[in-house]
PDB file of C-alpha atoms and ligand atoms in Angstrom:
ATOM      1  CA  UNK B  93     124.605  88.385 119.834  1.00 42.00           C
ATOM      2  CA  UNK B  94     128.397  89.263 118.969  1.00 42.00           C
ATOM      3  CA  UNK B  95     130.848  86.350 118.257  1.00 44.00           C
ATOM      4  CA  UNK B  96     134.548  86.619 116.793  1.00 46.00           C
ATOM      5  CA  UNK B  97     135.152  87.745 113.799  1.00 46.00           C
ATOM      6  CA  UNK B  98     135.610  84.810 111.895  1.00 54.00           C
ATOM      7  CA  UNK B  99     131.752  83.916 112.416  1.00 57.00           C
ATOM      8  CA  UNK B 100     130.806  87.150 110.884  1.00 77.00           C
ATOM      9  CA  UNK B 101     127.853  86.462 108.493  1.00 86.00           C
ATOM     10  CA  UNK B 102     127.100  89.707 106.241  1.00 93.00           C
ATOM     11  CA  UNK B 103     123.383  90.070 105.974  1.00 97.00           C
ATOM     12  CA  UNK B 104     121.812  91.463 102.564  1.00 98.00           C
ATOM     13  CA  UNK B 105     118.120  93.020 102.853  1.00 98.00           C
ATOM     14  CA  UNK B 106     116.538  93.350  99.562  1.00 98.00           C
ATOM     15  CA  UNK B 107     113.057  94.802  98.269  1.00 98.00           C
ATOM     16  CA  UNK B 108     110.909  96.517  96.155  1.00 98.00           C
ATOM     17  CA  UNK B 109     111.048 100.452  96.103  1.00 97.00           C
ATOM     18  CA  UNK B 110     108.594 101.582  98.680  1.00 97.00           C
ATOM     19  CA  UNK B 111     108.494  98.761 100.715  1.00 98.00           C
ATOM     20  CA  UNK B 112     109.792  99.954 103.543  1.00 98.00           C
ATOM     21  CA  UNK B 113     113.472  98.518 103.642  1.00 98.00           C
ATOM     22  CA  UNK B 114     115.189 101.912 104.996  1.00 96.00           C
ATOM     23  CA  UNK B 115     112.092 102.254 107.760  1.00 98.00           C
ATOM     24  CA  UNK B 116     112.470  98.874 108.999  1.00 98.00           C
ATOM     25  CA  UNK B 117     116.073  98.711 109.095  1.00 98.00           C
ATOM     26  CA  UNK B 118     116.180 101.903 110.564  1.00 97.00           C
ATOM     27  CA  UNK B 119     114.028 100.790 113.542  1.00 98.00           C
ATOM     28  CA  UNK B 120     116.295  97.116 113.746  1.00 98.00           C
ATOM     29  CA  UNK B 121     119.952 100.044 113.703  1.00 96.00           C
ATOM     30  CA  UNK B 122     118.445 101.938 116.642  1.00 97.00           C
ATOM     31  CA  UNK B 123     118.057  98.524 118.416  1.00 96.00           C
ATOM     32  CA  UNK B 124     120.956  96.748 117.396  1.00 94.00           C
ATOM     33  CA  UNK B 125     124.151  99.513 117.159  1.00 91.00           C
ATOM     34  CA  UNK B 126     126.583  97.247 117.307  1.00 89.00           C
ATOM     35  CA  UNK B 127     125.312  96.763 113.212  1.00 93.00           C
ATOM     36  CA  UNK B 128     126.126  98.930 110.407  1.00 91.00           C
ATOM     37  CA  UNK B 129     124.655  99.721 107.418  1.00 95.00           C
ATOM     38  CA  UNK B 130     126.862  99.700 104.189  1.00 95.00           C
ATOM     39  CA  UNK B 131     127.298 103.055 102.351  1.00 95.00           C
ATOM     40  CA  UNK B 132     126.612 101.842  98.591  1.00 97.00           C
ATOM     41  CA  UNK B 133     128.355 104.034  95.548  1.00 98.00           C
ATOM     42  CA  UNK B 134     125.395 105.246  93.085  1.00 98.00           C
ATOM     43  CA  UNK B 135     124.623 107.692  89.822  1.00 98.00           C
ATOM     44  CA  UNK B 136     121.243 108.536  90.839  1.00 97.00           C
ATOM     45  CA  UNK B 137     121.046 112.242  92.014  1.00 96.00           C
ATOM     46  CA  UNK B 138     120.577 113.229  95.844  1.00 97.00           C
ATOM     47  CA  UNK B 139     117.394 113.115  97.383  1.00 94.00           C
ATOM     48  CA  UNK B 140     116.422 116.282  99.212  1.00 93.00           C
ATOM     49  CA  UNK B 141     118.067 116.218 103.001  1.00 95.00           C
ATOM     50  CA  UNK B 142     120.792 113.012 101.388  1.00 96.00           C
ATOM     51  CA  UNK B 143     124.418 113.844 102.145  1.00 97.00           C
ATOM     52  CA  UNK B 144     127.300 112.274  99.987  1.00 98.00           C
ATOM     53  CA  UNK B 145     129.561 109.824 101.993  1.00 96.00           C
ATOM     54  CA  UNK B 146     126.569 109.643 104.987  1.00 95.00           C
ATOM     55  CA  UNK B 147     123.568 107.955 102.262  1.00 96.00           C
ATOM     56  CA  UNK B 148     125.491 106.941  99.611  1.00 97.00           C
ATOM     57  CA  UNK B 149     128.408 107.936  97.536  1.00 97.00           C
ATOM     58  CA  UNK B 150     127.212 109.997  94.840  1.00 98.00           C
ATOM     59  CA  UNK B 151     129.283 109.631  91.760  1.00 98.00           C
ATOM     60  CA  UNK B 152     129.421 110.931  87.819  1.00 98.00           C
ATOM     61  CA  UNK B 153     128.833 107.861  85.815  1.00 98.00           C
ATOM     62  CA  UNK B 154     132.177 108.663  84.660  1.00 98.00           C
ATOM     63  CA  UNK B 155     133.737 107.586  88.250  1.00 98.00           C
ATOM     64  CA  UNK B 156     131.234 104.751  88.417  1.00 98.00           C
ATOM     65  CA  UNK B 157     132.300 103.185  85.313  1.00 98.00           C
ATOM     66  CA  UNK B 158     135.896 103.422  86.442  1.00 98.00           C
ATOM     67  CA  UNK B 159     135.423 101.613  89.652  1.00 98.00           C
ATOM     68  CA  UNK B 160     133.655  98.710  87.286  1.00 98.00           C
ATOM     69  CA  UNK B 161     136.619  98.749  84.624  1.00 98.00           C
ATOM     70  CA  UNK B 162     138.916  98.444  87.791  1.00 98.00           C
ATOM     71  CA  UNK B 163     136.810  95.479  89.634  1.00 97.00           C
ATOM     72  CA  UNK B 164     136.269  97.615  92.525  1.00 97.00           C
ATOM     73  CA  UNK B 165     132.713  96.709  93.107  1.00 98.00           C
ATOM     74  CA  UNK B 166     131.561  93.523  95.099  1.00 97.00           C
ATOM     75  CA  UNK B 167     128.339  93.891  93.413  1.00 98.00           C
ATOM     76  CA  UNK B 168     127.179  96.265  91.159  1.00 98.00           C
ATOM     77  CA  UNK B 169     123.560  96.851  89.051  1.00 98.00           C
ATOM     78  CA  UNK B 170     121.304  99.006  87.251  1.00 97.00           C
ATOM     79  CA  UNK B 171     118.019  99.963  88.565  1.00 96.00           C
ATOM     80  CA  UNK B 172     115.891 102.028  87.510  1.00 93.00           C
ATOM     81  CA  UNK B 173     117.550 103.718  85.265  1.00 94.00           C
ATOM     82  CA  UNK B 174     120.432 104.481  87.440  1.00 97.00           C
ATOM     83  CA  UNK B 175     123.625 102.370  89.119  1.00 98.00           C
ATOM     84  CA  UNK B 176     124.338 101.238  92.030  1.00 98.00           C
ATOM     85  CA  UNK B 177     126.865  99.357  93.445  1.00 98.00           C
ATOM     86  CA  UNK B 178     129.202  97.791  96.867  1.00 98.00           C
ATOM     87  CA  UNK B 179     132.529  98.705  97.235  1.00 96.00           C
ATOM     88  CA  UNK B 180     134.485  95.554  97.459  1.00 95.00           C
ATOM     89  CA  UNK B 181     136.972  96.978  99.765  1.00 92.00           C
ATOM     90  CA  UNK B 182     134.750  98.577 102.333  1.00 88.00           C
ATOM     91  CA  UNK B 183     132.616  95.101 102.946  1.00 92.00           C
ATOM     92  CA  UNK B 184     136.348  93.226 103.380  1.00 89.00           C
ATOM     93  CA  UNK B 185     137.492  96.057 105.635  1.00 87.00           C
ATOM     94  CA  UNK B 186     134.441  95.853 107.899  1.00 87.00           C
ATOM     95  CA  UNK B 187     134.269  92.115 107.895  1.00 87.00           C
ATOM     96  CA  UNK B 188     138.149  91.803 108.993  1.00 87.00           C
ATOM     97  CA  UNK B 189     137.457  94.664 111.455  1.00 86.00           C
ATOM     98  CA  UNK B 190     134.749  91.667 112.911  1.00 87.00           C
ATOM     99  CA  UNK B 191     131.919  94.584 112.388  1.00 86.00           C
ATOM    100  CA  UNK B 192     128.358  93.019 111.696  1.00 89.00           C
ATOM    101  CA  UNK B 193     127.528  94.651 108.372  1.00 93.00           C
ATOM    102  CA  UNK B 194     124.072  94.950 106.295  1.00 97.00           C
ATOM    103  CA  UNK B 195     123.922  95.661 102.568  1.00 98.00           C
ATOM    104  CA  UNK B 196     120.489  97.227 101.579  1.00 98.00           C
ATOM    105  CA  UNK B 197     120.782  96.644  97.899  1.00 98.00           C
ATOM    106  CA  UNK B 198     118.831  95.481  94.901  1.00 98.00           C
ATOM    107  CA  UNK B 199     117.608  91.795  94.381  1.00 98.00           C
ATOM    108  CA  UNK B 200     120.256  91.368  91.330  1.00 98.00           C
ATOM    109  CA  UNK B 201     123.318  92.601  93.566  1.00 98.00           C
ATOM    110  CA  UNK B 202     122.200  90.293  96.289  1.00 98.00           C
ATOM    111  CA  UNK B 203     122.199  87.391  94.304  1.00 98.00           C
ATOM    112  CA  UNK B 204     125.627  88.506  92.850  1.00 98.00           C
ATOM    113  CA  UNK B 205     126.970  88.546  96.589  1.00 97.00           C
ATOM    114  CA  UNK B 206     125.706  85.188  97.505  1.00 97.00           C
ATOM    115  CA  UNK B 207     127.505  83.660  94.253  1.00 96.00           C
ATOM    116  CA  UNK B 208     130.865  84.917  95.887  1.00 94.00           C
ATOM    117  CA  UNK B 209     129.896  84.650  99.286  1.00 93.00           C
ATOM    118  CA  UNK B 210     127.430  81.811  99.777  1.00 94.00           C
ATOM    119  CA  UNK B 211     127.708  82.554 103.427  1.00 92.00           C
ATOM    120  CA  UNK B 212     125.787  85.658 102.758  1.00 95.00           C
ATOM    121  CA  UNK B 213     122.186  85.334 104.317  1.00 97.00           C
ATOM    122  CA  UNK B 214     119.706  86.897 101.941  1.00 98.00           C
ATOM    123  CA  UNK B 215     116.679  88.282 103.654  1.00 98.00           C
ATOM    124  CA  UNK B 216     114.034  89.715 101.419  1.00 98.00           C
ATOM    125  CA  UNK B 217     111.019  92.209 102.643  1.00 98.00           C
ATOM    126  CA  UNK B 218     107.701  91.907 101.068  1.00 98.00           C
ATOM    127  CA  UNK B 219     104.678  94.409 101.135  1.00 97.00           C
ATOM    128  CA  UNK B 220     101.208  93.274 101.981  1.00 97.00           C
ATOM    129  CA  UNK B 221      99.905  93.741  98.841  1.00 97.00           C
ATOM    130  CA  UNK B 222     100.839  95.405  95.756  1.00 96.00           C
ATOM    131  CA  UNK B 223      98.179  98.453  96.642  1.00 96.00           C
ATOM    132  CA  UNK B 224     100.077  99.165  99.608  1.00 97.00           C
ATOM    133  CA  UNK B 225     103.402  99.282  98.155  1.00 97.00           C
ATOM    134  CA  UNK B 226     102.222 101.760  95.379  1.00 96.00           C
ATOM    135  CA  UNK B 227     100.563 103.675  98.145  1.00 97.00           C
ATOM    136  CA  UNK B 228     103.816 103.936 100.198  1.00 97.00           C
ATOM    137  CA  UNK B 229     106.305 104.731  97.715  1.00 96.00           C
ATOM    138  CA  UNK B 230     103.412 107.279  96.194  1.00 96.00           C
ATOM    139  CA  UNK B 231     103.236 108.482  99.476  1.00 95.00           C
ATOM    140  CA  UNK B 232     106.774 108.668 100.026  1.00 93.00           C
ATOM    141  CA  UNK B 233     106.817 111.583  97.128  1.00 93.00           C
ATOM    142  CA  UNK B 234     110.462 111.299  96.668  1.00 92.00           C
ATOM    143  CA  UNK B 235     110.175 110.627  93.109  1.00 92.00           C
ATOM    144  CA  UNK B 236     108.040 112.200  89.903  1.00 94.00           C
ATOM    145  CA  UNK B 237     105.531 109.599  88.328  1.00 94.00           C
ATOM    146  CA  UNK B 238     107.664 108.317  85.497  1.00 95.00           C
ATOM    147  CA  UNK B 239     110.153 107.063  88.261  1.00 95.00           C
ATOM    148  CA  UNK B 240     107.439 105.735  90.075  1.00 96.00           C
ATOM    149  CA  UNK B 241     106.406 103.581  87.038  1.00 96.00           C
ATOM    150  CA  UNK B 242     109.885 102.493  86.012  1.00 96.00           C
ATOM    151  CA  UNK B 243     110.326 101.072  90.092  1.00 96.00           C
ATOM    152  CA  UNK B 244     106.836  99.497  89.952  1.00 96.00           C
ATOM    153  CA  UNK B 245     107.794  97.352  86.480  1.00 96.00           C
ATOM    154  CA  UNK B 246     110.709  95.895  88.830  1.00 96.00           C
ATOM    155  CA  UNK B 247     108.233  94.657  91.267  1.00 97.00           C
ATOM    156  CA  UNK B 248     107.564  91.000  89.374  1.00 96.00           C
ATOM    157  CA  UNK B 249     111.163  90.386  88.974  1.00 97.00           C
ATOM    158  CA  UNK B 250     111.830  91.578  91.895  1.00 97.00           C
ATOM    159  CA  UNK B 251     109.453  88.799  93.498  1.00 97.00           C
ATOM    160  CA  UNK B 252     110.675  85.709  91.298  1.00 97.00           C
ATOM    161  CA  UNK B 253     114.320  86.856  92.354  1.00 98.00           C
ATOM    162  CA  UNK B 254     112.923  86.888  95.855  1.00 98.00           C
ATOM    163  CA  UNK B 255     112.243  83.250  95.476  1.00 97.00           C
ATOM    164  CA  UNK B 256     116.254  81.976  95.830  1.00 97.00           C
ATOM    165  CA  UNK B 257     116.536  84.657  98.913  1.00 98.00           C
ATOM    166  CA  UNK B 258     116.959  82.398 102.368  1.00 98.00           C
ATOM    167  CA  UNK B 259     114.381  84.379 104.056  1.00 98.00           C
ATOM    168  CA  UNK B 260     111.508  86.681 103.630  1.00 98.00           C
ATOM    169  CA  UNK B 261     109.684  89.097 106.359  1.00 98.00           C
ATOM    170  CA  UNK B 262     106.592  90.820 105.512  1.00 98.00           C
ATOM    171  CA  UNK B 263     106.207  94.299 106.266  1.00 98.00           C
ATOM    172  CA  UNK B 264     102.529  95.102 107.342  1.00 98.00           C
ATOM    173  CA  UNK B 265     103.172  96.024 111.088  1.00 98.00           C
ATOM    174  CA  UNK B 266     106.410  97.970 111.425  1.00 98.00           C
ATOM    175  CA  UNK B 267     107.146  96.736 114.455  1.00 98.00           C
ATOM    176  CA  UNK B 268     106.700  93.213 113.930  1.00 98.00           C
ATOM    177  CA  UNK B 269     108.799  93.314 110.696  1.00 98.00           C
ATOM    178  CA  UNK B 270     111.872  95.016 112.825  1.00 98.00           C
ATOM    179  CA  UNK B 271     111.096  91.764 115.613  1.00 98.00           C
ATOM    180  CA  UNK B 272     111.295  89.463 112.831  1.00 98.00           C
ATOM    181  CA  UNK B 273     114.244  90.666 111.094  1.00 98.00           C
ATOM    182  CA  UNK B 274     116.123  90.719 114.608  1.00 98.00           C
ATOM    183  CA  UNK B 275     115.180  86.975 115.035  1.00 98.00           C
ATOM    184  CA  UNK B 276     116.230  85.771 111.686  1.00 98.00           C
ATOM    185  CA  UNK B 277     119.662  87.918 112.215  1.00 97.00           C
ATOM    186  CA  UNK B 278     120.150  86.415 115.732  1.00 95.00           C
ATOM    187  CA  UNK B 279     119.048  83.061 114.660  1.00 96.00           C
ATOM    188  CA  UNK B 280     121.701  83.311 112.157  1.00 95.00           C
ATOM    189  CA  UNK B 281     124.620  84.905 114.414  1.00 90.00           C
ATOM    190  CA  UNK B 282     123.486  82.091 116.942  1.00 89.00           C
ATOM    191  CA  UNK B 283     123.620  79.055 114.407  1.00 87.00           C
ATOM    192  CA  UNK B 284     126.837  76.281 114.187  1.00 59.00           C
ATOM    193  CA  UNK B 285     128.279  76.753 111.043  1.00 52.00           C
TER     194      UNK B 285
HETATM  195  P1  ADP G 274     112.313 101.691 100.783  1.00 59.35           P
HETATM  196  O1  ADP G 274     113.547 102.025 101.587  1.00 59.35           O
HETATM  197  O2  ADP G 274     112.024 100.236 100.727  1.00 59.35           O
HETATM  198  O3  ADP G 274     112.283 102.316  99.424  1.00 59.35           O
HETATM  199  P2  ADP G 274     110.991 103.420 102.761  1.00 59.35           P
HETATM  200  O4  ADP G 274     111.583 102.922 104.019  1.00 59.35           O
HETATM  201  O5  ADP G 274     111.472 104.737 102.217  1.00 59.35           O
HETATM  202  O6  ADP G 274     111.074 102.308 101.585  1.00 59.35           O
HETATM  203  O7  ADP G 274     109.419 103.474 102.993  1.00 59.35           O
HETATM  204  C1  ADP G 274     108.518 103.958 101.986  1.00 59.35           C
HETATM  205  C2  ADP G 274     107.346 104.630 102.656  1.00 59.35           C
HETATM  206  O8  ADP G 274     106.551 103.641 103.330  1.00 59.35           O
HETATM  207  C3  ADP G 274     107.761 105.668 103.700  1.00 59.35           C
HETATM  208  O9  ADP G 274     106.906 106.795 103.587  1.00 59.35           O
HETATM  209  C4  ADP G 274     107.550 104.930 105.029  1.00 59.35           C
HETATM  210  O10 ADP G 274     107.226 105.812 106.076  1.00 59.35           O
HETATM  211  C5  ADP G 274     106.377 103.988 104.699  1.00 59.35           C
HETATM  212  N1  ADP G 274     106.362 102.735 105.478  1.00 59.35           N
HETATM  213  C6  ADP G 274     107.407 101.936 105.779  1.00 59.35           C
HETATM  214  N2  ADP G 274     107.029 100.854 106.493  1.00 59.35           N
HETATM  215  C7  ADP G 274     105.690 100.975 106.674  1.00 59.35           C
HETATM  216  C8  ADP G 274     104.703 100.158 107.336  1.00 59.35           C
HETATM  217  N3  ADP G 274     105.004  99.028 107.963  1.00 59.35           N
HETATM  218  N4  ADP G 274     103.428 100.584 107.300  1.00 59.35           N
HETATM  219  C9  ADP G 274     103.098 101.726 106.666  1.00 59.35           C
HETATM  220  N5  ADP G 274     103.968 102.549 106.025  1.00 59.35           N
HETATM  221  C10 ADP G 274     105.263 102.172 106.020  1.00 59.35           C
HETATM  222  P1  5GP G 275     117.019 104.194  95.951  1.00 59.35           P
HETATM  223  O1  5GP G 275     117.256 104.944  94.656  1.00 59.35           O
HETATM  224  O2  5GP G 275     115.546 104.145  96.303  1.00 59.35           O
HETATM  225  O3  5GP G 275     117.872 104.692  97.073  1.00 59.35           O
HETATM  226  O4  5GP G 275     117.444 102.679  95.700  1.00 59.35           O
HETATM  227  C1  5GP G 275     116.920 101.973  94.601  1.00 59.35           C
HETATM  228  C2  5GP G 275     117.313 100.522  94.686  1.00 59.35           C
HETATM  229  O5  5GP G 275     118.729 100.386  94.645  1.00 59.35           O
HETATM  230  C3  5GP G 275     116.873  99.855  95.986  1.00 59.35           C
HETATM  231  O6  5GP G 275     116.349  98.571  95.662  1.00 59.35           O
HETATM  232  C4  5GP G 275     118.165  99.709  96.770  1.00 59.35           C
HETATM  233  O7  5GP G 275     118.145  98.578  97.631  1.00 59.35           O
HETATM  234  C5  5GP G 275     119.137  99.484  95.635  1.00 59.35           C
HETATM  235  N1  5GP G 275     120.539  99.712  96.006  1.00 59.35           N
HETATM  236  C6  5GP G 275     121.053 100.607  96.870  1.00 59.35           C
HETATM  237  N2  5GP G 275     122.385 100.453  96.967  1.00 59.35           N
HETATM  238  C7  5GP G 275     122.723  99.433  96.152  1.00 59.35           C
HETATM  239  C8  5GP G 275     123.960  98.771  95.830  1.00 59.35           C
HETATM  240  O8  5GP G 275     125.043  99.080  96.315  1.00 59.35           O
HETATM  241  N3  5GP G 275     123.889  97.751  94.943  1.00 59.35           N
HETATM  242  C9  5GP G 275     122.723  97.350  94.358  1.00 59.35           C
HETATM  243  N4  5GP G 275     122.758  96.315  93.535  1.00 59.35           N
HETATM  244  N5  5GP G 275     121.556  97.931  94.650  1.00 59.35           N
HETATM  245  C10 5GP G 275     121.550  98.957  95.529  1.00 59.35           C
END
């Protein structure tokens, strides 16, 4: 599946809240280790059991609006109610280092990456239905109901966005969403360019 560095491809998986994005790739990282998952910078506050610098970089909005007034940030958006964003230098470092690298990140920072980096193969995870998404990230409870609301208005943009990604897996069967994303990714690391 590896080829040299200068074929790297970065891979951006995008999706509603609840879908299932950190589940599936989880199951696709403890298949494919050679892959690794970019550590995003954000304002929201730590989930119970999340650890700065190993989930994401947990910063004051303070230090996240520095990093913006100093271009530091590949991508960056607001979501939610909260920021997140890509550090620009991390991606290049791990791309010159000829590491394959994932961004999990929202459907407006993915589109930002492809616009620099049309390379960038945009892979988009849907829910079966609408039900089941409220039911997982309900079921998830990682966040009070007044989150849960503001994530769920995000789902129709969310799915127009979805609509310029390259590809799109559906997460019903767990398993069958982790073999799809691992096709489309080696399909991808396999094709001429
Ligand atoms: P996201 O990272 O997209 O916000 P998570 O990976 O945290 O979503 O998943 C949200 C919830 O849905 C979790 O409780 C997870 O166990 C569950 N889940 C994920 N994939 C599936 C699936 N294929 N079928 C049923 N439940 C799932
Ligand atoms: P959560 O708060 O559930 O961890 O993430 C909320 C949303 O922010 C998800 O859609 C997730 O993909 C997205 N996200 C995480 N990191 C980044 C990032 O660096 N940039 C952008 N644009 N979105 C991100």
């Amino acid at each position: 599946m590896n080829k040299n560095s200068d074929t790297k491809k970065l891979f951006v998986i995008s999706g509603s809240s609840g879908v299932g994005k950190g589940t599936v790739l989880k199951g696709f990282l403890e298949k494919n280790p050679n892959f690794m998952l970019s550590i995003s910078c954000t304002t929201r506050a730590p989930r119970k059991g999340e650890v700065d610098g190993v989930n994401y970089f947990f910063l004051t909005k303070e230090e996240f609006q520095n990093c913006i007034d100093n271009d530091k940030f590949l991508e960056w958006a607001e979501f939610a109610g909260n920021r997140y964003g890509t550090k620009k230098k991390y991606i290049q470092q791990c791309l010159a280092e000829g590491k394959d690298i994932i961004l999990e990140i929202d459907t407006q920072g993915a589109l930002q990456v492809k616009k620099k980096m049309p390379e960038a193969v945009l892979i988009f995870i849907c829910p079966p239905s609408i039900e089941a998404l409220e039911n997982r990230l309900r079921g998830r409870h990682t966040e009070d109901e007044a989150t849960i609301q503001k994530r769920l208005q995000e789902v129709k943009t969310e799915l127009e966005r979805a609509e310029n990604f390259d590809y799109k897996v559906i997460n019903d069967d767990l398993d069958k969403a982790i073999a799809d994303l691992e096709k489309i990714i080696s399909g991808e690391q396999n094709a001429e360019r």
